[in-house]
CSV table of C-alpha atoms in Angstrom, one decimal:
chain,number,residue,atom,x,y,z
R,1,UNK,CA,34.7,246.1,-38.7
R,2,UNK,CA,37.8,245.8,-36.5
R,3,UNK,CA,37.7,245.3,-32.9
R,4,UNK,CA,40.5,247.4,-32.5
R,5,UNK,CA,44.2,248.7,-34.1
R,6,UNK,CA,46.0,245.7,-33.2
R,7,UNK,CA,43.2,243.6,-34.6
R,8,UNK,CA,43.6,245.4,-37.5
R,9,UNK,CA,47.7,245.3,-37.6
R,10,UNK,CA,46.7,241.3,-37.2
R,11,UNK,CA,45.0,240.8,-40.1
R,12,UNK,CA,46.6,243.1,-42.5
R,13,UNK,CA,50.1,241.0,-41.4
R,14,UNK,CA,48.2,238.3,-42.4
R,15,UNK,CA,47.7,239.1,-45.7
R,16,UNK,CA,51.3,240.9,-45.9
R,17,UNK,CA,52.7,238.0,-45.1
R,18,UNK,CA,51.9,236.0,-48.4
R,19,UNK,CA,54.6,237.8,-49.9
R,20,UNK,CA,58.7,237.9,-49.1
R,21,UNK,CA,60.4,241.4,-48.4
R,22,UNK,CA,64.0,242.3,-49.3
R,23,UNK,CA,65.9,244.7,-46.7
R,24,UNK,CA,61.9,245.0,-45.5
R,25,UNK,CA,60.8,248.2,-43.3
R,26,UNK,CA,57.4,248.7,-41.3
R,27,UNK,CA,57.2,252.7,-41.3
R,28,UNK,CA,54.1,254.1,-39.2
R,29,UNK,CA,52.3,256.7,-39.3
R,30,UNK,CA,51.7,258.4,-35.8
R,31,UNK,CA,50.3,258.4,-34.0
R,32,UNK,CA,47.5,255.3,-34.7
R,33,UNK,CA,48.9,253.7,-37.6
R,34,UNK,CA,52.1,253.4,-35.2
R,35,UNK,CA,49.5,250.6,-33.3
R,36,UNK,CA,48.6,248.7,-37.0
R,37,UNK,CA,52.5,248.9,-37.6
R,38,UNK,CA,53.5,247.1,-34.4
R,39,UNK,CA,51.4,244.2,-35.0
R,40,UNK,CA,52.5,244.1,-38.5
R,41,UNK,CA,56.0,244.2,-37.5
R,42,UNK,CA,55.7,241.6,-34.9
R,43,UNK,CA,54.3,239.1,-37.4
R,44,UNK,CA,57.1,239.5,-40.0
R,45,UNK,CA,59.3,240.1,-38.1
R,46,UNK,CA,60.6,243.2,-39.5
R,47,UNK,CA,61.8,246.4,-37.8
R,48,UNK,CA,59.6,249.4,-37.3
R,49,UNK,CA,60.1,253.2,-37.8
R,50,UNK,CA,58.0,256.2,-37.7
R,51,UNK,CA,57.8,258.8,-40.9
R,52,UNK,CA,55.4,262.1,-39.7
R,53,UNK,CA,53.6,263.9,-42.0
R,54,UNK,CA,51.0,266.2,-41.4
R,55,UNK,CA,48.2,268.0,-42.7
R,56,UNK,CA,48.0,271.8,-43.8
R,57,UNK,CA,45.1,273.6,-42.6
R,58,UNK,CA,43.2,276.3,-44.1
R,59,UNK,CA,43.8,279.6,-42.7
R,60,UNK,CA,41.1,280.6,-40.4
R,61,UNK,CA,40.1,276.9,-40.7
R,62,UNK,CA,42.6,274.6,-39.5
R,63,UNK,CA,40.6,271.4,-39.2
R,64,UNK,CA,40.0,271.5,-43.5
R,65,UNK,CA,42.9,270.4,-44.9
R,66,UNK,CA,44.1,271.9,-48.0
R,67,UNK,CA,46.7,269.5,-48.3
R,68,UNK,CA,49.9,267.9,-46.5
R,69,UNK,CA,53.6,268.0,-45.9
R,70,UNK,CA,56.4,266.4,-44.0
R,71,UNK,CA,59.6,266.8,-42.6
R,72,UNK,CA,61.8,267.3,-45.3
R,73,UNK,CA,59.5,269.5,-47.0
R,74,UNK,CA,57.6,267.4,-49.3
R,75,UNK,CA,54.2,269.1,-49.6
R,76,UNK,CA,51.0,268.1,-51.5
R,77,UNK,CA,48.4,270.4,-52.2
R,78,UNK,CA,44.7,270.6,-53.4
R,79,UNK,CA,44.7,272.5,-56.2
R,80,UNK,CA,40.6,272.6,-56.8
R,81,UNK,CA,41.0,273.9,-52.7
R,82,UNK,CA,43.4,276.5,-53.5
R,83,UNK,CA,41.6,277.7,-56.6
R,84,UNK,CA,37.8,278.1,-55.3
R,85,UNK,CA,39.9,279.8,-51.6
R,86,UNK,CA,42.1,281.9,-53.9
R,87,UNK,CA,45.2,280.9,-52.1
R,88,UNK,CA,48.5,280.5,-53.9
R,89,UNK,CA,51.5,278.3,-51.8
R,90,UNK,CA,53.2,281.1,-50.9
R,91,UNK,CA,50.6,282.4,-48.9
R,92,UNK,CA,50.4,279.0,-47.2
R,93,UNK,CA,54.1,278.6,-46.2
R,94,UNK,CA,54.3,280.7,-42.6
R,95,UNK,CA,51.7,278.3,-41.9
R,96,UNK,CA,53.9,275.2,-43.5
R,97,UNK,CA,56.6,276.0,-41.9
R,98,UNK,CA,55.1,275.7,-38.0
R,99,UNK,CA,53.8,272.8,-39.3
R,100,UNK,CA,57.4,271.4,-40.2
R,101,UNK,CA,58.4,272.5,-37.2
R,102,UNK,CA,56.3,271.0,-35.1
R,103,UNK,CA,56.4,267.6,-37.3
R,104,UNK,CA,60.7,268.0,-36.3
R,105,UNK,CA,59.7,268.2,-32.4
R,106,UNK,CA,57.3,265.3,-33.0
R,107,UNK,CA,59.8,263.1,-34.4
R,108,UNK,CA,62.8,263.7,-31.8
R,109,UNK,CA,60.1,262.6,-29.2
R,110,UNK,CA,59.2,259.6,-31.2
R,111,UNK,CA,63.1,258.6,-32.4
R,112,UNK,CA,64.6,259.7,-29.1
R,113,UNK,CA,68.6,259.5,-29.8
R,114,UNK,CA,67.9,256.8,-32.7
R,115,UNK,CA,69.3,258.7,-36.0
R,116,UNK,CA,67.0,258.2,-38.8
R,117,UNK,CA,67.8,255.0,-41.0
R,118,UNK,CA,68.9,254.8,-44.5
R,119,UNK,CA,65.8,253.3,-46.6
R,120,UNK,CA,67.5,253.1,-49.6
R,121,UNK,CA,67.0,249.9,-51.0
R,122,UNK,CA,65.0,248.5,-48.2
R,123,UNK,CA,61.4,247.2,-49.5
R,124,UNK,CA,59.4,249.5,-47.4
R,125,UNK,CA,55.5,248.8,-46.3
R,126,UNK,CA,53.9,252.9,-44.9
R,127,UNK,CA,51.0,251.4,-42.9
R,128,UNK,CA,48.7,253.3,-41.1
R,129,UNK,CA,45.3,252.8,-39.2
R,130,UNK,CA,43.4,254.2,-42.7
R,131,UNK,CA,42.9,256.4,-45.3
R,132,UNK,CA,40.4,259.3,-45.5
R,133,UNK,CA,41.6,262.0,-48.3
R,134,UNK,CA,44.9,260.6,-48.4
R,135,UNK,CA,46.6,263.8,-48.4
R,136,UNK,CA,49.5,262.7,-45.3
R,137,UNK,CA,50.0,259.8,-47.1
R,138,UNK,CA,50.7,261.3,-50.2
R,139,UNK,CA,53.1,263.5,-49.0
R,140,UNK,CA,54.2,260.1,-47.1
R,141,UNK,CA,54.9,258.7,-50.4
R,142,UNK,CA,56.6,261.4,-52.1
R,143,UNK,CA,58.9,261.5,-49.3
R,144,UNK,CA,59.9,258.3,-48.7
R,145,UNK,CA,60.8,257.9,-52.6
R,146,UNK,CA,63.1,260.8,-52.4
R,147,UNK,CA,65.3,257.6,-50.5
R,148,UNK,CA,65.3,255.6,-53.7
R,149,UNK,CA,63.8,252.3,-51.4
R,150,UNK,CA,63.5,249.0,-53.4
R,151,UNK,CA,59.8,249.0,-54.0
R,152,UNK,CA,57.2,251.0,-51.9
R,153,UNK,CA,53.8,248.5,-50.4
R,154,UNK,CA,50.9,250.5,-49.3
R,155,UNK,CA,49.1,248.9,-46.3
R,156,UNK,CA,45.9,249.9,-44.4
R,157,UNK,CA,42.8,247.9,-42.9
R,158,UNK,CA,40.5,250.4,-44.8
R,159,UNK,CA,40.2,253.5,-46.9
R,160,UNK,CA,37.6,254.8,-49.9
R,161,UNK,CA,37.9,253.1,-53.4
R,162,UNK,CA,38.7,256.7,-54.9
R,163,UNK,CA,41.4,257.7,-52.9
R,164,UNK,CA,42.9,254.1,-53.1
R,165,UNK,CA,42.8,254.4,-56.9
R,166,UNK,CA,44.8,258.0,-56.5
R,167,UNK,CA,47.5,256.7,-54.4
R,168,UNK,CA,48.2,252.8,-55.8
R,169,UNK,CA,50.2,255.0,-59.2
R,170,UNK,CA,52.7,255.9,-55.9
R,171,UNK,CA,53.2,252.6,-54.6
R,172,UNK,CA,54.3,249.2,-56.2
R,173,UNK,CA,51.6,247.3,-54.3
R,174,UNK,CA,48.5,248.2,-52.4
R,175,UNK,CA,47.4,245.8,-49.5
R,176,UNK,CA,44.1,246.8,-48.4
R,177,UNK,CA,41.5,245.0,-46.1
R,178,UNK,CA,38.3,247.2,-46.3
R,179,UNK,CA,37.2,249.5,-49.3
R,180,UNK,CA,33.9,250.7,-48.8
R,181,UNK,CA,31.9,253.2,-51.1
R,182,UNK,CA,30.0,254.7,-48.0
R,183,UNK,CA,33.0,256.2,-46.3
R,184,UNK,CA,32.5,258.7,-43.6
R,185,UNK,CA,35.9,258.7,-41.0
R,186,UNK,CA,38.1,255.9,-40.0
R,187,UNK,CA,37.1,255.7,-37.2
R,188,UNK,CA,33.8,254.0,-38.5
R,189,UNK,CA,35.5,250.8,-39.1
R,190,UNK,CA,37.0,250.2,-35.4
R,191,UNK,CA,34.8,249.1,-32.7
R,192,UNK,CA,37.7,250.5,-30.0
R,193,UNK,CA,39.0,254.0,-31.8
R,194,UNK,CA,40.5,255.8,-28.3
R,195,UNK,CA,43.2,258.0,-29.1
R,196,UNK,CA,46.8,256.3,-29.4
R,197,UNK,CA,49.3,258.7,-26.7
R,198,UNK,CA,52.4,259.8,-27.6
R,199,UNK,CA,53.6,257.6,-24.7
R,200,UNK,CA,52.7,254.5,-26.4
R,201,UNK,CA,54.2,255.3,-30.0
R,202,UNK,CA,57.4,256.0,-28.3
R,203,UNK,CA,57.2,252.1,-26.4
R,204,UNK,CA,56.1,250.4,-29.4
R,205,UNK,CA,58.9,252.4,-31.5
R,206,UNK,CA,61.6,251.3,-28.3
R,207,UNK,CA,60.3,247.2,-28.4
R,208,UNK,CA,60.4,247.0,-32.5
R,209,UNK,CA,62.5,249.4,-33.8
């Protein structure tokens, strides 16, 4: 149990911090795992940057994902989803597009006039306040490998066994506090979950970017 985000950032920079990083990068993911990045950040004193994906809903159903994409079009899809809903990805992509769209507007807010950085051959660590399907992250992944970065870390306080084991092919090392078999939200695992603003990704973006 974490008392809060930054509690959790703490301790996951502790265990981070056993290991050296070449050209490292802390990239969030908003707008929570934004917190855990900032403390991770701060302790190894590395810079911090945002990447945004976001989920796809169902259509008619928008809170059930059916998979995720982000803003250069890197989408990942559940296929077991799309069978038993008879959906193909074409059906999907008015839908994907908003949702690109709106993951553009999000990360003008967040970056402000800062262009986006080159991560090739940075060692980059994608943090973010947990895992629950692991769909964005995922599409997180797949995206930031499209850069060619050194090597890829995964880091989150907590997240299921099973989707842990899907994601770690993607990554060159996982770093993760909590792995519980009864796994129900995130949220679970925090004492303090309140909803991180927009406001305060865009300070903690401004004091370690």
């Amino acid at each position: 149990m974490f008392k809060d985000r930054n509690d959790a950032g703490r301790q996951l920079a502790g265990e981070l911090s056993r290991y050296t990083y070449t050209n490292g990068l802390v990239l969030g993911i908003p707008r929570g795992g934004v917190v855990v990045a900032a403390a991770v950040a701060d302790r190894l004193k590395l810079p911090l940057d945002v990447i945004v994906p976001r989920k796809i809903g169902v259509p008619g159903n928008p809170e059930t994902a059916i998979g995720a994409v982000t803003e250069d079009g890197t989408a990942i899809y559940d296929d077991h989803l799309m069978h038993l809903l008879h959906l193909e990805k074409e059906d999907l992509q008015p839908h994907v597009a908003e949702v690109i769209a709106e993951i553009k507007r999000r990360t003008v807010l967040y970056r402000g006039e800062r262009r986006i950085p080159n991560w090739q051959g940075h060692a980059i660590i994608l943090v973010d306040d947990g895992i629950a399907t692991g769909y964005t992250t995922l599409a997180a992944l797949r995206s930031i490998k499209k850069h060619r970065p050194q090597e890829i870390i995964l880091a989150v306080p907590v997240a299921p066994p099973d989707t842990l084991a899907k994601l770690e092919p993607e990554v060159d090392r996982v770093v993760c506090l909590e792995t519980p078999q009864h796994f129900y939200a995130v949220g679970q695992f925090y004492r303090d979950f309140d909803q991180t603003t927009d406001e305060e990704v865009i300070d903690l973006l401004r004091t370690y970017a």
